[in-house]
Coordinates of C-alpha atoms in Angstrom, one line a residue:
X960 CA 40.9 -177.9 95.7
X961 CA 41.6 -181.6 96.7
X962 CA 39.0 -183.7 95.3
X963 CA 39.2 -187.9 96.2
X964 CA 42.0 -189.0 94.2
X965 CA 42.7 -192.7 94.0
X966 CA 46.2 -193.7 96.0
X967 CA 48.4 -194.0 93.5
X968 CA 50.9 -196.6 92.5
X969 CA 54.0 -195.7 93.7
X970 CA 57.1 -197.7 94.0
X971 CA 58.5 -198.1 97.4
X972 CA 62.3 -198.5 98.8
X973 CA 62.8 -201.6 100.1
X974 CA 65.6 -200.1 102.3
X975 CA 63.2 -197.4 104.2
X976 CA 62.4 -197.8 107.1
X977 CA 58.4 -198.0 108.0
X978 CA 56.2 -196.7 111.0
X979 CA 53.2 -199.2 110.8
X980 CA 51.9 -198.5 107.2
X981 CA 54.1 -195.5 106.9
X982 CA 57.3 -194.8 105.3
X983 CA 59.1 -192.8 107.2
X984 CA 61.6 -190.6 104.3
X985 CA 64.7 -189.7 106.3
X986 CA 67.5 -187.0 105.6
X987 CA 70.9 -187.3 105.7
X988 CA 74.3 -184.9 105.0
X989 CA 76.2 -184.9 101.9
X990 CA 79.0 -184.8 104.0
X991 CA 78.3 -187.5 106.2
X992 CA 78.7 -185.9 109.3
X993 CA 75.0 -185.9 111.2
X994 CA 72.3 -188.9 111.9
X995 CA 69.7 -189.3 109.8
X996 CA 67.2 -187.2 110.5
X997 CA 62.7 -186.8 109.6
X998 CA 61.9 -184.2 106.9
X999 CA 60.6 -181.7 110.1
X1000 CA 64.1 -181.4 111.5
X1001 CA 65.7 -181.0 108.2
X1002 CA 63.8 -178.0 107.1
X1003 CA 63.7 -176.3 110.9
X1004 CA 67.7 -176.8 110.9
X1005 CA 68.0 -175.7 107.5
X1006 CA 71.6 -177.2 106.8
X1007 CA 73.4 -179.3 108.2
X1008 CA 74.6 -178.0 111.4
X1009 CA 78.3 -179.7 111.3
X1010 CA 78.3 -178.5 107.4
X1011 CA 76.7 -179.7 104.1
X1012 CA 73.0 -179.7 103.2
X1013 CA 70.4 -182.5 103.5
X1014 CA 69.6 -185.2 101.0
X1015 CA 66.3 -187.4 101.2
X1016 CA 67.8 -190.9 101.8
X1017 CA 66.1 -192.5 99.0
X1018 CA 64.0 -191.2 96.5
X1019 CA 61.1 -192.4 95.8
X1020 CA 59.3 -193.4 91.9
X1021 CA 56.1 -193.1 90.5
X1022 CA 55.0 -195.1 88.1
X1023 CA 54.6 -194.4 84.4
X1024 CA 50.9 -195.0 84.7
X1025 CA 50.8 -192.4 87.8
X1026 CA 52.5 -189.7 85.8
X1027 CA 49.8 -190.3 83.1
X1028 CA 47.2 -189.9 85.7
X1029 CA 48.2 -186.4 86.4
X1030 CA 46.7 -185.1 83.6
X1031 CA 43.9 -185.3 85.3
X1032 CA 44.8 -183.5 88.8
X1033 CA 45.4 -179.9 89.6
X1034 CA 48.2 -178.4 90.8
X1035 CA 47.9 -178.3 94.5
X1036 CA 46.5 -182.2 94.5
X1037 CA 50.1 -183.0 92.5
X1038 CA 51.4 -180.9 95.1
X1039 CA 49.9 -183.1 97.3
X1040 CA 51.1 -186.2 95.9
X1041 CA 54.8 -185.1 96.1
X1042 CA 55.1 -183.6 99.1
X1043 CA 53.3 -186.6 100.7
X1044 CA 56.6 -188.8 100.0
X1045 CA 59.4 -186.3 100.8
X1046 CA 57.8 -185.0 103.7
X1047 CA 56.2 -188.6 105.6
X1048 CA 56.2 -187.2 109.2
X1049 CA 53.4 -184.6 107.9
X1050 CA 50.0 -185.7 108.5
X1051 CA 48.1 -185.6 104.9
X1052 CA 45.8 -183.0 106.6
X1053 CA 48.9 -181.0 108.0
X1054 CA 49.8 -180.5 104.1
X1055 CA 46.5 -179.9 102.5
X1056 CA 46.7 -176.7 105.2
X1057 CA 50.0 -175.6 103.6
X1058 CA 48.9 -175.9 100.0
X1059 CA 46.1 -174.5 100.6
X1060 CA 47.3 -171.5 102.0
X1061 CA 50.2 -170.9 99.5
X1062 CA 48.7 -172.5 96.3
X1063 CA 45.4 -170.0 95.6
X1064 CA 44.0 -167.3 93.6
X1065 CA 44.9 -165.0 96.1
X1066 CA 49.0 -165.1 96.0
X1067 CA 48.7 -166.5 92.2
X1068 CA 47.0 -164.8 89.5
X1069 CA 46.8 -167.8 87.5
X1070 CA 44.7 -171.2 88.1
X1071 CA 47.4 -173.4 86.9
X1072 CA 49.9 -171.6 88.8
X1073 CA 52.5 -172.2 86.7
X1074 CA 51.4 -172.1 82.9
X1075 CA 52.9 -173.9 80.3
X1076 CA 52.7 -171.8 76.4
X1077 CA 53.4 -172.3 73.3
X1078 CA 56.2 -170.6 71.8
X1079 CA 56.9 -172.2 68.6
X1080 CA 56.9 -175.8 67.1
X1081 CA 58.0 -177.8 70.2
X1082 CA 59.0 -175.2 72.5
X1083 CA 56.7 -174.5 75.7
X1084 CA 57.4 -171.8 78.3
X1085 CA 56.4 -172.4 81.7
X1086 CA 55.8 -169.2 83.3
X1087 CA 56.7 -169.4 87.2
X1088 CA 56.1 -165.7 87.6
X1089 CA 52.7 -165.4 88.8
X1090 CA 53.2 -165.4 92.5
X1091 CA 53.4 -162.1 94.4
X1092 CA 56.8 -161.1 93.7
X1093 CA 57.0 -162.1 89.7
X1094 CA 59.8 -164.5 90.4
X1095 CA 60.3 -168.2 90.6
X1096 CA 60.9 -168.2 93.4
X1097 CA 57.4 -167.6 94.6
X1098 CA 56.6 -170.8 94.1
X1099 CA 58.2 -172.3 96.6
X1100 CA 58.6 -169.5 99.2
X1101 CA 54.6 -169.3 99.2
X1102 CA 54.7 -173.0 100.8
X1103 CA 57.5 -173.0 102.5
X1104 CA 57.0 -170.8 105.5
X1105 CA 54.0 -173.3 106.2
X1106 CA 56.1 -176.0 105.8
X1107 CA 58.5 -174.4 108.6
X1108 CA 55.8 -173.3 110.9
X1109 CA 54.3 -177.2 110.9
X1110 CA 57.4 -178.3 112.1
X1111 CA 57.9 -176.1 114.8
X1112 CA 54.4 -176.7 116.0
X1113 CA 56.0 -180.8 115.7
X1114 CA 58.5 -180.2 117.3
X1115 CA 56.9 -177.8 120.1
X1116 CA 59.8 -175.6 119.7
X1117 CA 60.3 -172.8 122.1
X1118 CA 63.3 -170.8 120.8
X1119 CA 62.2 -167.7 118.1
X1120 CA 63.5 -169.2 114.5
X1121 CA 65.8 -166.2 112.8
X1122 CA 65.5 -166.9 109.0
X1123 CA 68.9 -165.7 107.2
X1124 CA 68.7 -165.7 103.4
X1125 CA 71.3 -164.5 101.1
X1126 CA 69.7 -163.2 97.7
X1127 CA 71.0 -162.2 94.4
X1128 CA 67.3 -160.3 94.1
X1129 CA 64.7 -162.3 93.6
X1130 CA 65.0 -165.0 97.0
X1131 CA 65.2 -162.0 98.7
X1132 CA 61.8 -160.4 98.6
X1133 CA 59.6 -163.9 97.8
X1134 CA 61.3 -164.8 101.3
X1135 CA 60.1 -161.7 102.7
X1136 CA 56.4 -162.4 101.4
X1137 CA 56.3 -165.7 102.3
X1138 CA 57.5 -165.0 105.5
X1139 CA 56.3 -161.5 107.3
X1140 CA 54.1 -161.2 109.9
X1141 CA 54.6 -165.4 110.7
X1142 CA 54.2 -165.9 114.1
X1143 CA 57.7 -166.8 116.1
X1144 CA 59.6 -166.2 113.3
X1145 CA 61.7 -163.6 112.1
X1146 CA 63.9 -162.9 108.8
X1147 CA 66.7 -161.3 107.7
X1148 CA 67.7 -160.7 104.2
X1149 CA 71.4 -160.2 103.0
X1150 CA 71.4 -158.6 99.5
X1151 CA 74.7 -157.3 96.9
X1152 CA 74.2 -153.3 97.7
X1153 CA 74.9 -153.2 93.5
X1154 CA 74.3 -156.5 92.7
X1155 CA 71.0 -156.4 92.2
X1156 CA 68.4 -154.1 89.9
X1157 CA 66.6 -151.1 91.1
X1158 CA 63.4 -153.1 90.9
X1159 CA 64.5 -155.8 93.1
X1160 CA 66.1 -153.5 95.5
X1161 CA 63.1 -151.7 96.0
X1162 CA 60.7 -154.7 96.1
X1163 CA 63.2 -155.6 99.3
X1164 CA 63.7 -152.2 100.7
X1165 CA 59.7 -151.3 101.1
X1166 CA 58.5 -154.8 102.5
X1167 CA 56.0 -154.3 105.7
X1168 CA 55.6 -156.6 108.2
X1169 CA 56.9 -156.5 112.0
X1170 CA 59.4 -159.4 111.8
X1171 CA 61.2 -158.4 108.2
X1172 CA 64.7 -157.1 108.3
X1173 CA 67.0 -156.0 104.8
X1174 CA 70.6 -155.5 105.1
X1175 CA 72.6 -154.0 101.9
X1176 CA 75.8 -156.1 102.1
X1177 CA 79.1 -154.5 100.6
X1178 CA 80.5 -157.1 97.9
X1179 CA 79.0 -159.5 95.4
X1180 CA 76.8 -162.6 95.9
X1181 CA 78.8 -165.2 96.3
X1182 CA 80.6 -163.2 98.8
X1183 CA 77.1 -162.4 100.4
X1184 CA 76.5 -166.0 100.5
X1185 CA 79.4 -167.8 101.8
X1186 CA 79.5 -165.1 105.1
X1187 CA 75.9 -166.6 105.6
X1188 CA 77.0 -170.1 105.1
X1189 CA 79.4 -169.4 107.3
X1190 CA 77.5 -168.2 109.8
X1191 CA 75.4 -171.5 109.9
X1192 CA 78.6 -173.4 110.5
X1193 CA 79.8 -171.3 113.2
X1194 CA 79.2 -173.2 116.6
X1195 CA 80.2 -170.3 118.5
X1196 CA 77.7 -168.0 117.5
X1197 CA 75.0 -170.7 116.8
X1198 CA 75.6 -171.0 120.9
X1199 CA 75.3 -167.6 121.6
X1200 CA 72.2 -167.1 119.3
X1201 CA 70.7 -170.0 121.3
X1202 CA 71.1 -168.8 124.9
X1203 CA 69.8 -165.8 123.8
X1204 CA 66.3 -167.9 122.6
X1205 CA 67.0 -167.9 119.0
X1206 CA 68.0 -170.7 116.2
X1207 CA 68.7 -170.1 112.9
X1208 CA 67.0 -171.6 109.8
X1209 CA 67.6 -170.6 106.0
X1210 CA 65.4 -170.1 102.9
X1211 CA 67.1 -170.4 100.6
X1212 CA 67.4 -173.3 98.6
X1213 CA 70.3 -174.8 100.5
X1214 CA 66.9 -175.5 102.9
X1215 CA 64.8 -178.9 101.4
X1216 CA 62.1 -177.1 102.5
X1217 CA 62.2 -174.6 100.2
X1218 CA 63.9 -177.0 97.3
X1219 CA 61.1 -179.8 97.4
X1220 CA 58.3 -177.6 96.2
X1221 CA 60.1 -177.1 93.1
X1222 CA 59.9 -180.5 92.3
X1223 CA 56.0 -180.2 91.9
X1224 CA 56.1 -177.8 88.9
X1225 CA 57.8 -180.0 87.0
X1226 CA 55.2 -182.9 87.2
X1227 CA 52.6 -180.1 86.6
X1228 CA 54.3 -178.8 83.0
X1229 CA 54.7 -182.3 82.2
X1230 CA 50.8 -183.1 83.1
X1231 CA 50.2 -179.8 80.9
X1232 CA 51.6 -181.6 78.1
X1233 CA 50.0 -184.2 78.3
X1234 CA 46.3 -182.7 78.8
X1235 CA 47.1 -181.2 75.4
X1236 CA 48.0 -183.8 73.9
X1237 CA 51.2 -182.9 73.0
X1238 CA 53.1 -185.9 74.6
X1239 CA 52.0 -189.5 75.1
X1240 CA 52.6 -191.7 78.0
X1241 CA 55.8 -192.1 78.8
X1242 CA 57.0 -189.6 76.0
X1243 CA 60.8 -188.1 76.9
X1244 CA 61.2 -184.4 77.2
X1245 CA 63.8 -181.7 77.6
X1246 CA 63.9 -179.5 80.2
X1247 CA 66.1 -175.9 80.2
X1248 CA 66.4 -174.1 83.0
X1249 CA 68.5 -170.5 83.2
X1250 CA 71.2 -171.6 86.2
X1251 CA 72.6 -170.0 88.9
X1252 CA 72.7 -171.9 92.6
X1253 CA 72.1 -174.8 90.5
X1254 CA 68.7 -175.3 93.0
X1255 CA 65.7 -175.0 90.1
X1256 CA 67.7 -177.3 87.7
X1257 CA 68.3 -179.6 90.8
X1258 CA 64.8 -179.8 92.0
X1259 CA 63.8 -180.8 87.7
X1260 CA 66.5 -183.2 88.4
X1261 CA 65.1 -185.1 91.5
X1262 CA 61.3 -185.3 89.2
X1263 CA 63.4 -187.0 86.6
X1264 CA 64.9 -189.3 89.4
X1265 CA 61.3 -189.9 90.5
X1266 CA 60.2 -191.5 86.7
X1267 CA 59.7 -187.9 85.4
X1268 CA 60.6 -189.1 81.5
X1269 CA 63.4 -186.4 80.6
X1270 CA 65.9 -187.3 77.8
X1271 CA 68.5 -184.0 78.6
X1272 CA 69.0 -181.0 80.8
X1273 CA 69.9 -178.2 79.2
X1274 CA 71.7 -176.2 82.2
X1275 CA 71.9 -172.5 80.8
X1276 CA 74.5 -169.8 82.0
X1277 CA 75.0 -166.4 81.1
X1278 CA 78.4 -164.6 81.3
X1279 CA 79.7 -166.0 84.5
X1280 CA 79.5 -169.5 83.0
X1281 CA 81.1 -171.7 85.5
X1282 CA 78.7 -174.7 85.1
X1283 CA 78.9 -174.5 81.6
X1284 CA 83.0 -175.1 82.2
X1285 CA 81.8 -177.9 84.6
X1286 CA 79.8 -179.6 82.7
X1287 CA 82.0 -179.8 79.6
X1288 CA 85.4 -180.6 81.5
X1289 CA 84.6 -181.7 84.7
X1290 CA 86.9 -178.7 86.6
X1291 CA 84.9 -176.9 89.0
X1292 CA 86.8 -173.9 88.9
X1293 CA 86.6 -170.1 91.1
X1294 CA 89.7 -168.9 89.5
X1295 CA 87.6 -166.3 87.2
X1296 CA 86.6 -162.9 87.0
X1297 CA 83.3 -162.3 88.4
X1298 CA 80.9 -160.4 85.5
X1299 CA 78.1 -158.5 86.5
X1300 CA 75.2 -158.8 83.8
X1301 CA 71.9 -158.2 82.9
X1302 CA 70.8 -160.9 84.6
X1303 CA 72.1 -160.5 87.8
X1304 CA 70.3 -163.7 89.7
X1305 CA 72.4 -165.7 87.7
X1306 CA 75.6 -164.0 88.4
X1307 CA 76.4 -166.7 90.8
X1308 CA 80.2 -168.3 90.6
X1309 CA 79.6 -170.9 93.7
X1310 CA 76.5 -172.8 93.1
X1311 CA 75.5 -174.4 96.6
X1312 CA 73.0 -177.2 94.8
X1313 CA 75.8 -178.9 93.0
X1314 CA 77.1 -180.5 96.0
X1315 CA 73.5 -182.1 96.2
X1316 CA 73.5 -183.2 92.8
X1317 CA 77.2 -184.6 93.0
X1318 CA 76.3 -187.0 96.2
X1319 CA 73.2 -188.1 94.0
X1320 CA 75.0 -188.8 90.9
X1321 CA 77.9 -190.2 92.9
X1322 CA 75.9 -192.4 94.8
X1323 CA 76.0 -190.8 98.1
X1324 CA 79.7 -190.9 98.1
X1325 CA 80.5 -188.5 101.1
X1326 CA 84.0 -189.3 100.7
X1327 CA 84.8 -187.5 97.6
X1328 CA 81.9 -184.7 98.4
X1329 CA 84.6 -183.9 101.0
X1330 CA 87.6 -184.1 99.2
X1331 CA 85.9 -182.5 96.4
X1332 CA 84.6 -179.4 98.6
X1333 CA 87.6 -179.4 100.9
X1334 CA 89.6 -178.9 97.5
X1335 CA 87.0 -176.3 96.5
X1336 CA 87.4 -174.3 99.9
X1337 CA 91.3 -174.7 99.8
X1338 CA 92.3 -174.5 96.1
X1339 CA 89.5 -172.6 94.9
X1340 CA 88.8 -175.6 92.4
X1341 CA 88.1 -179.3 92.4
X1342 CA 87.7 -181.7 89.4
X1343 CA 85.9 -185.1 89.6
X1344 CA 86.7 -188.2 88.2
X1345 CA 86.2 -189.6 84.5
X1346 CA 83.3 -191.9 85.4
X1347 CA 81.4 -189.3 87.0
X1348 CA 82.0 -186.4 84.4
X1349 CA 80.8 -189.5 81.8
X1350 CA 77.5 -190.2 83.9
X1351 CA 76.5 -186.4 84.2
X1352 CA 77.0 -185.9 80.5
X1353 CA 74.1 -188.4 79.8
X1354 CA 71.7 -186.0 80.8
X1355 CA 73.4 -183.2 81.8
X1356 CA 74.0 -180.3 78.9
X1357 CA 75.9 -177.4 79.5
X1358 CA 75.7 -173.8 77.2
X1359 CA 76.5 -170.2 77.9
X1360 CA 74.5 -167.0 75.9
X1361 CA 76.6 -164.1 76.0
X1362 CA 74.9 -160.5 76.6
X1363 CA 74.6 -159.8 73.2
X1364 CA 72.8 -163.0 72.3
X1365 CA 70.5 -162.6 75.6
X1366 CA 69.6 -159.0 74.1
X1367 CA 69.3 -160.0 70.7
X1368 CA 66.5 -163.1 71.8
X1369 CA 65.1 -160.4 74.2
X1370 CA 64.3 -158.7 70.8
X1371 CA 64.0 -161.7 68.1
X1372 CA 61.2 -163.1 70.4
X1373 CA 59.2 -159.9 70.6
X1374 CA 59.2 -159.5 66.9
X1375 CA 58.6 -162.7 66.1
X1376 CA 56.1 -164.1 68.8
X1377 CA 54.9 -160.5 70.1
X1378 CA 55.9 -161.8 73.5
X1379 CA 58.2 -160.7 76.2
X1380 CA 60.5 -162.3 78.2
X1381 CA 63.1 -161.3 80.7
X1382 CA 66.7 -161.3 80.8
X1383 CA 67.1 -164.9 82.6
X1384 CA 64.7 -166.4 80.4
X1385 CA 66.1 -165.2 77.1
X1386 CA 69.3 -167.0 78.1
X1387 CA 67.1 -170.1 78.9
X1388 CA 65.8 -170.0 75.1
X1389 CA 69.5 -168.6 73.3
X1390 CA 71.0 -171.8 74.9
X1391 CA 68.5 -174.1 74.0
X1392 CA 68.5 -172.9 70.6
X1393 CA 72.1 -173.7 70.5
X1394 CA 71.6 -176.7 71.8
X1395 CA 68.3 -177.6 69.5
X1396 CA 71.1 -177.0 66.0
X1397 CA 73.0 -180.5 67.0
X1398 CA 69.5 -182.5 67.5
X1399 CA 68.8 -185.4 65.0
X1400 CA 64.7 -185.3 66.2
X1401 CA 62.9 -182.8 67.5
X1402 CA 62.0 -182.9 71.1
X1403 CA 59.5 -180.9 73.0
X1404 CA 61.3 -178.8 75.9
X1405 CA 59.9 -177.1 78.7
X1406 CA 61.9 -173.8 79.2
X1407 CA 61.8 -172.3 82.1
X1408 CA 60.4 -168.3 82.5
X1409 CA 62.0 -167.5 86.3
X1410 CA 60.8 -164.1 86.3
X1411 CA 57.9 -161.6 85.0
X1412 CA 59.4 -159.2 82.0
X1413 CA 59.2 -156.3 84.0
X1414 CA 61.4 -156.7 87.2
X1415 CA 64.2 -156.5 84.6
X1416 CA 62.4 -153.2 82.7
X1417 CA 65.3 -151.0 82.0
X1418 CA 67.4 -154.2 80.2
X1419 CA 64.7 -155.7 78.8
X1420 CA 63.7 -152.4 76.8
X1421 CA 67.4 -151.3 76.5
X1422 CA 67.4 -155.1 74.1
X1423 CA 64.3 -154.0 72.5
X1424 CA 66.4 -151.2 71.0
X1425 CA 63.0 -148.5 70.6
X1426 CA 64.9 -145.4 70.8
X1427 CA 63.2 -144.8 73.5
X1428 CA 65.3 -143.5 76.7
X1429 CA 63.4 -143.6 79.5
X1430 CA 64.3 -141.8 83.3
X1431 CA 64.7 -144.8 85.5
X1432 CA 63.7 -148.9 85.9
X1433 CA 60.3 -147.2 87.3
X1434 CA 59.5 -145.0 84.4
X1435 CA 60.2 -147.6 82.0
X1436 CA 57.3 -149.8 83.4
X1437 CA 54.7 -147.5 81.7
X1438 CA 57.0 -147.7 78.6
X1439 CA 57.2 -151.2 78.1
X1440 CA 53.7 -151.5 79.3
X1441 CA 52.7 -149.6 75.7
X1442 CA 55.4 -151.0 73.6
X1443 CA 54.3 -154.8 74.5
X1444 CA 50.5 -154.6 75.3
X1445 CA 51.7 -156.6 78.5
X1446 CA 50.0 -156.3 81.9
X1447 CA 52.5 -155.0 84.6
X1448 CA 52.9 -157.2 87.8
X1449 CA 50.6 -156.2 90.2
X1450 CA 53.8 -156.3 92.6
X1451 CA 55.4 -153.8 90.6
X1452 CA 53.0 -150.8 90.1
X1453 CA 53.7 -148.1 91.6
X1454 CA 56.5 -149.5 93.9
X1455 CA 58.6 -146.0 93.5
X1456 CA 55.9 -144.2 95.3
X1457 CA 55.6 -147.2 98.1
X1458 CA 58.0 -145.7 101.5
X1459 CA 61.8 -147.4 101.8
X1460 CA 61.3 -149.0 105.4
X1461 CA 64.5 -151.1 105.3
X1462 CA 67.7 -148.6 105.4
X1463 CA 70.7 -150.8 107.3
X1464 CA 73.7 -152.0 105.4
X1465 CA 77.0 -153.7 106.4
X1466 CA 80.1 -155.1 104.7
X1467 CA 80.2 -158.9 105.2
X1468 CA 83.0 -158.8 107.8
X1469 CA 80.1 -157.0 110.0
X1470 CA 77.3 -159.1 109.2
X1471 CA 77.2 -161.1 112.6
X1472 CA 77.2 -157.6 114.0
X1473 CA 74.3 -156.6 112.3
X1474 CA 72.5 -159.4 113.2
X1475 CA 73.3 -159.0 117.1
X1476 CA 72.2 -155.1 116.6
X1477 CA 68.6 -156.7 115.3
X1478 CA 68.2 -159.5 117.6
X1479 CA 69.3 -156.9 120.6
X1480 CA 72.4 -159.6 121.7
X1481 CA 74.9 -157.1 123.3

């Protein structure tokens, strides 16, 4: 898995600090309310304890020559090659353990892990799907619970880590994979009780393991997420929690732990490209990515930051297109209706990664990620300033595919390409076509595929427009299965005849209730 590979040429931060030959990476808040802190404690704490979310303190650069070099590595060894600079207080043999365990043939069903195809002329979809759950976020929830476990072994923590994760569907059960049966951790999942699809739902609801709890919440996501966030922030209960032996920690992306590993897929599609000989050194890309918590986008960001050559980032948004708004005006704004689509992952109105991505672009400016949040949390908007909006639209792209359009490239690609996609990456390909009409040269692009066809069955043959009426999302697996040709995830065969284990639900004023009533706190 890790054969000798030749230190590479990297170029350090003059302003890090160092441990003998070491850099030591530091995090600190985008607020700027907590001391710096080693990538251990950042991804046991999870946020920020006194609010906002950890940043590295500089990031670092590989060289163009590095990049090239690639090519000529496997996944987990590019793996290695990131994670060794974001996470310097892990021994080199401390992360060859996690990548081993997460990056293998037995959680992905490809050797790449993350494939990169050709859909036409310079269009390349990198599948992220092959993980356990057929989701994205596999690929980062596979390592991540490794990650955690290291630095509690660091750290020799004593207290019982309580995971809380807020999902829109697809977090929820790749967190509950990644992290059942973990020793000294536990993890509660929050999900919208009709916010997400019947698939997801059940992929949450009949998840084994001792230490795995799912709570239905009443409400949408963003609602779902902020009474989590809030729960984090709240010194009381954090207290209680703690005299009763527990801490909390998160996995979602709000957590760097789980963000960072998204970073290596991007150097992988890129080496991909260039193993093919599609690109040359040094070559600029696009990169599309279907939006929601802004986290997948973000972590495609911080590559670029690291000498990743990417010439735009097409940030694509269904329906509830609040980034798209952002990105074009600058107004951050929550004063909308919330629209439920068919691509409910996405139906996200406050996306918690921004306020990462506006300290980085801003230059680690706490001050106005303060005002701008405090505005946010008071108002219900915030805009930033000219020279800001000005530096994000030199990279930044912002586009919107309605339902029809995601429907209508659900179909177009089928007949065209006799491949499927699902609902999240239709909008990914709709927008970049939009995008493509206003190009002068044609640039490759890496679109993002966030989740396997079928965990999206009943919209995804509803856009097909067969004829065909199936009984439920379960039926319609078999369906699609004969339509397309196309394997169905092994994750989601026969998941209607798998037994419901998880049965609790809650509005979100009684979410701290619920999680007393699990954790036995009277």
């Amino acid at each position: 898995m890790f054969k000798s590979i030749v230190k590479f040429d990297i170029i350090k931060q003059n302003e890090q600090m160092s441990r003998g030959d070491v850099m030591v990476m530091k995090y600190i808040s985008t607020r700027g309310n907590y001391q710096p802190v080693e990538a251990a404690q950042a991804i046991r704490l999870g946020m920020v304890p006194a609010g906002g979310l950890f940043v590295p303190e500089k990031v670092p650069i590989f060289s163009q020559d590095t990049i090239y070099n690639m090519k000529d590595n496997t996944y987990q060894e590019i793996a290695l090659m990131v994670l060794e600079e974001f996470l310097s207080d892990y021994q080199e043999s401390e992360l060859e353990d996690c990548i081993r365990k997460a990056y293998n043939e037995k959680n992905f069903t490809s050797d790449g892990m993350a494939p990169v195809l050709n859909l036409d002329d310079n269009i390349y979809i990198m599948e992220l799907w092959h993980g356990p759950t057929a989701a994205f976020k596999d690929m980062a929830l596979q390592l991540m619970p490794h990650l955690l476990l290291k630095a509690l072994q660091k750290a020799e923590f004593s207290k019982e880590v309580v995971i809380l994760v807020a999902t829109s569907g697809d977090t929820g059960k790749a967190a509950l994979e990644g992290f059942k049966d973990i020793p000294g951790i536990r993890i509660i999942v929050f999900y919208p009780a009709k916010g997400v699809s019947k698939i997801q739902e059940a992929q949450m609801t009949t998840t084994t393991g001792s230490n795995t709890y799912v709570v239905a919440v009443e409400g949408n996501f963003d609602e779902c997420q902020n009474s989590v966030k809030e729960i984090f922030a709240d010194r009381d209960f954090n207290s209680l929690i703690s005299r009763q032996g527990y801490q909390f920690s998160s996995a979602n992306s709000i957590n760097w732990g789980r963000l960072v590993p998204q970073i290596i897929y991007y150097f992988a599609a890129y080496a991909s490209l260039l193993r093919d000989d599609v690109i040359s050194k040094g070559q600029k890309i696009d990169i599309t990515v279907p939006t929601g918590n802004f986290g997948n986008i973000l972590a495609a960001y911080y590559a670029y930051r690291m000498g990743l050559p990417v010439h735009k980032f097409v940030c694509a948004s269904n329906d509830n297109k609040i980034l798209t708004d952002f990105l074009r005006t600058g107004e951050y704004n929550l004063e909308r209706d919330f629209i439920k689509t068919i691509s409910p992952s996405m139906d996200i109105l406050i996306s918690s990664n921004l306020e990462r991505f506006l300290f980085e672009i801003t230059r680690h400016n706490s001050d106005k990620i303060n005002k701008w949040y405090d505005d946010l949390k008071n108002k219900g908007c915030f805009k930033i300033d000219d020279p800001t909006r000005k530096k994000i639209a030199g990279i930044f792209v912002g586009e919107y595919a309605s339902e029809t359009e995601t429907k209508n490239t659900i179909k177009k690609v089928f007949r065209d390409y006799n491949y499927l996609v699902d609902t999240h990456t239709a909008v990914g390909i709709r927008v970049y076509q939009k995008y493509r009409q206003n190009l002068a040269e044609d640039i490759p692009v890496i679109i993002d595929s966030t989740a396997n066809p079928y965990k999206f069955s009943m919209a995804v043959l509803d856009s097909l427009e067969t004829g065909i009426n199936a009984v439920n999302e379960f039926a319609i697996l078999d369906t699609l299965n004969k339509i397309s040709g196309q394997d169905i995830h092994r994750a989601l065969k026969d998941l209607d005849k798998q037994e419901i284990k998880h049965h609790r639900n809650c509005n979100t004023s009684k979410i701290r209730k619920e999680i007393k009533d699990i954790l036995n706190i009277n």
